[in-house]
Coordinates of C-alpha atoms in Angstrom, one line a residue:
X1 CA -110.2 24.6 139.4
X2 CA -110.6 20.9 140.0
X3 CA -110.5 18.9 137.0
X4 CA -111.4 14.5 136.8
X5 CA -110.1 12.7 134.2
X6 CA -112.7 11.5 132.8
X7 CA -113.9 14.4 130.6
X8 CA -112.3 13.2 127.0
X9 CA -112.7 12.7 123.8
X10 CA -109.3 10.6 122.8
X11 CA -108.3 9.5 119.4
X12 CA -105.9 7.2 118.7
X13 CA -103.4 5.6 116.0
X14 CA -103.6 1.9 115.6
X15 CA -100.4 1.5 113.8
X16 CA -98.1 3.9 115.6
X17 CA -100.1 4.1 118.6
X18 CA -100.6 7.7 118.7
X19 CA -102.9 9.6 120.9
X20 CA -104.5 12.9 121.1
X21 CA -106.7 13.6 124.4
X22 CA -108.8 16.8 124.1
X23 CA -110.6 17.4 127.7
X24 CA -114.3 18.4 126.8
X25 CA -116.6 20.5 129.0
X26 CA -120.3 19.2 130.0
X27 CA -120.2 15.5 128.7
X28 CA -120.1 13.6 125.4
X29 CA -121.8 15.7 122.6
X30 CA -121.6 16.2 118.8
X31 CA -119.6 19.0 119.6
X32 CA -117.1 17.6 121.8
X33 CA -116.4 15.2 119.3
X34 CA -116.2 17.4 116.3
X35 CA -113.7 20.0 118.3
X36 CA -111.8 16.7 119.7
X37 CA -111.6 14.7 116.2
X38 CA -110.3 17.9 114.4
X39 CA -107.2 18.8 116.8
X40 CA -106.1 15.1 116.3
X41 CA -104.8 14.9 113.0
X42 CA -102.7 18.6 112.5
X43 CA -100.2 17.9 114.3
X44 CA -99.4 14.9 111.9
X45 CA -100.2 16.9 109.2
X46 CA -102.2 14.3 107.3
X47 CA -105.5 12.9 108.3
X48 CA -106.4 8.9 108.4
X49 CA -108.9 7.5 105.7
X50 CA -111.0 6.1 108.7
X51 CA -112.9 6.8 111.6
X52 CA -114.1 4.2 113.9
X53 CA -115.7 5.4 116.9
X54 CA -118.4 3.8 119.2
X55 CA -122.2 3.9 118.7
X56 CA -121.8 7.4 119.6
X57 CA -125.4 6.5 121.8
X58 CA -123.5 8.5 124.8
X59 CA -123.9 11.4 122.4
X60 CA -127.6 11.1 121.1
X61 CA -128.8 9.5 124.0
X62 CA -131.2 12.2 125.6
X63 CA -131.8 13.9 121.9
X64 CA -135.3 13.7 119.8
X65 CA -135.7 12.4 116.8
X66 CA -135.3 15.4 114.6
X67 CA -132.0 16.3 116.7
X68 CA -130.5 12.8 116.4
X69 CA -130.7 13.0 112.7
X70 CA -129.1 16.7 112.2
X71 CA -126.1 15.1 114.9
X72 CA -125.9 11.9 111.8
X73 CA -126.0 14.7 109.2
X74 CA -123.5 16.6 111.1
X75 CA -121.3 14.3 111.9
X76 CA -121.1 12.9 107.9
X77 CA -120.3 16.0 106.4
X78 CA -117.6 16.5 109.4
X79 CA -116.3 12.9 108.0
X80 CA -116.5 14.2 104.6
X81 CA -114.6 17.5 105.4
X82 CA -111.8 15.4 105.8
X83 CA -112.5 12.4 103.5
X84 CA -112.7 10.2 105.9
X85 CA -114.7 7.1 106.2
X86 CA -116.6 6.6 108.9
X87 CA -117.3 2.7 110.5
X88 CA -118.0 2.2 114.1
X89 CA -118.2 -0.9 116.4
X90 CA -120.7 -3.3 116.9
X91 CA -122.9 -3.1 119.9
X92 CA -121.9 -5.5 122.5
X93 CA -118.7 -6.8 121.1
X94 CA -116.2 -5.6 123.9
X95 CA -113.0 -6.4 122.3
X96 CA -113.7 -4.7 118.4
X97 CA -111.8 -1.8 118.6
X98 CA -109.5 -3.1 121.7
X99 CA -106.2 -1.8 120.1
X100 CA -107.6 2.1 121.1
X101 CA -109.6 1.3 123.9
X102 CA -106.7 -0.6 125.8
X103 CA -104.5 2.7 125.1
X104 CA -107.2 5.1 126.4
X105 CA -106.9 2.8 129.7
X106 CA -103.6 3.0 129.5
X107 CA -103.7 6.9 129.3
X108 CA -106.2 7.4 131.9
X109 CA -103.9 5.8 134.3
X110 CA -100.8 8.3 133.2
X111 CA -102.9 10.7 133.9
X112 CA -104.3 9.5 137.6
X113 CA -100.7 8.6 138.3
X114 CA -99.5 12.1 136.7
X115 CA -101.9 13.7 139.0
X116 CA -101.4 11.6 142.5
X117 CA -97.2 12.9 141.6
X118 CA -98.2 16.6 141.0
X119 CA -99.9 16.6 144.4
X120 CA -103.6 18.0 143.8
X121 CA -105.6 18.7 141.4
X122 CA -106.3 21.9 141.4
X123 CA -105.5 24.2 138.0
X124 CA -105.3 27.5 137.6
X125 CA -107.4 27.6 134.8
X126 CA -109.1 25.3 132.1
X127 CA -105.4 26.2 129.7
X128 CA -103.5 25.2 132.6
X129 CA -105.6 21.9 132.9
X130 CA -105.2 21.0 129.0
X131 CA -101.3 21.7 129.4
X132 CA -101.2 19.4 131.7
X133 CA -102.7 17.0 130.0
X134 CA -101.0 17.7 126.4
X135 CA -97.5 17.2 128.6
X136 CA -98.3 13.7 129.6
X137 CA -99.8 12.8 126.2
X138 CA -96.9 14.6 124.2
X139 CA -94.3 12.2 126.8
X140 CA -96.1 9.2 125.3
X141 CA -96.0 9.9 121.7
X142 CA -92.3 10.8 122.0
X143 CA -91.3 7.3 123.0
X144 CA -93.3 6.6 119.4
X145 CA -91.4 8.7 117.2
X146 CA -90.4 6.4 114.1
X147 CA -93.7 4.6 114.4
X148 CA -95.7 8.0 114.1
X149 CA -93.1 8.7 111.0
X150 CA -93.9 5.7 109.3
X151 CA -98.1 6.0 109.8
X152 CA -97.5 9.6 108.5
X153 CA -96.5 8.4 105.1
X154 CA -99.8 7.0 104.8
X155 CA -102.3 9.4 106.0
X156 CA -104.2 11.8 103.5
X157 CA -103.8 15.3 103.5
X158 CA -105.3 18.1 105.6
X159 CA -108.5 19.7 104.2
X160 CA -107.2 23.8 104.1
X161 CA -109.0 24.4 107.4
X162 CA -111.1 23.2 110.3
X163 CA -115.1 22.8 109.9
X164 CA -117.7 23.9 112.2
X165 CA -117.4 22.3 115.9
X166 CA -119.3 24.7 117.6
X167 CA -123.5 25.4 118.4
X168 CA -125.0 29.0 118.5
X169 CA -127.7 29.2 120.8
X170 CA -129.6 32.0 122.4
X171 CA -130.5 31.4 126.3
X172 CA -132.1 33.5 128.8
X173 CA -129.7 34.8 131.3
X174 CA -131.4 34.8 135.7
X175 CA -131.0 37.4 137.9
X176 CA -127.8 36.1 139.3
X177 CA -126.1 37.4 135.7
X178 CA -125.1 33.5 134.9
X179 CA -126.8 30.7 133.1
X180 CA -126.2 27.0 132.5
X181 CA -125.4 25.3 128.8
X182 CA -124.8 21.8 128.4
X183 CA -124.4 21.2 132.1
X184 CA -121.7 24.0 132.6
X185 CA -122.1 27.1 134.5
X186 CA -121.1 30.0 132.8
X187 CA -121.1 33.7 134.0
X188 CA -122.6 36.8 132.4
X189 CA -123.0 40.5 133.4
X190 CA -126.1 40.6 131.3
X191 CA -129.9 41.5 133.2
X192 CA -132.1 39.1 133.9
X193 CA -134.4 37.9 131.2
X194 CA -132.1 39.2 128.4
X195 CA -131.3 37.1 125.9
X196 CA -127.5 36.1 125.4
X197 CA -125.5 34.0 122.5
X198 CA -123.3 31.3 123.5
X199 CA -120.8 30.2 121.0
X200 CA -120.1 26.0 122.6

């Protein structure tokens, strides 16, 4: 398995400088960012009292109208699920939210440099591909330590469990027992026209 890395969603720290880097399947969508945002705070075991993200356009981008509006509705009562707030950056202004986007550079290059030492970038497995990439993440956190202790202090506390990061749809399954969701081939030994649930 051949993996890029380019297929994150990373959150980051601003104080400490933490990171989290959850590699995401099929592009940016709502759910991508919904599994992504919610691994990033339990290891701290507290949550921040803001989230600042993009425009998240990359995620509505090819949606319709009635679509774009359940991902905003979606993506408020994920914020409220964990009492955050949610502000975002202004289009076109580069430099806004700099502190986090410098450090996803900085982690992207980790990771190229990470990979050119390994050898290849082959993986056994998508698991094999995230340890990976938790390794080299958990390396540059540890060099953090008594920052990340200090932010802790201040972050709110966990909601009792996760919220819904996933999509149920049905999809029609060819005759070559696979079918394609959100750009990803998966496999199926299902007969052709058959309807099958996918859990993304």
């Amino acid at each position: 398995m051949r993996r890029s890395i380019t297929g994150f969603i990373t959150s980051g720290w601003r104080f400490s400088g933490f990171e989290h880097a959850h590699v995401v399947l099929g592009g940016e969508s709502f759910v991508a960012l919904a599994e992504g945002l919610q691994n990033a705070p339990w290891p701290l075991g507290g949550v921040p009292r803001e989230h600042r993200s993009d425009s998240l356009s990359a995620s509505f981008r090819n949606l319709a109208a009635d679509e774009r509006e359940d991902q905003t509705q979606r993506y408020a009562a994920l914020m409220g699920h964990y009492g955050m707030t949610s502000t975002r950056n202004n289009a076109g202004i580069a430099h806004e939210n700099g502190s986090i986007e410098s450090a996803h550079g900085h982690l992207k290059r980790a990771l190229e440099d990470a990979l050119l030492l390994r050898g290849t970038r082959d993986f056994a497995s998508l698991d094999a591909y995230r340890a990976f990439v938790d390794e080299i993440v958990g390396r540059r956190n540890a060099n953090l330590v008594k920052r990340i202790a200090l932010e802790k202090e201040a972050l709110a506390p966990l909601p009792k469990g996760r919220t819904t990061d996933f999509e149920e749809k049905v999809i029609p399954v060819t005759s070559s027992g696979g079918f394609i969701l959100r750009r990803v081939f998966y496999g199926s030994a299902r007969q052709d026209g058959w309807p099958s649930e996918a859990r993304t």
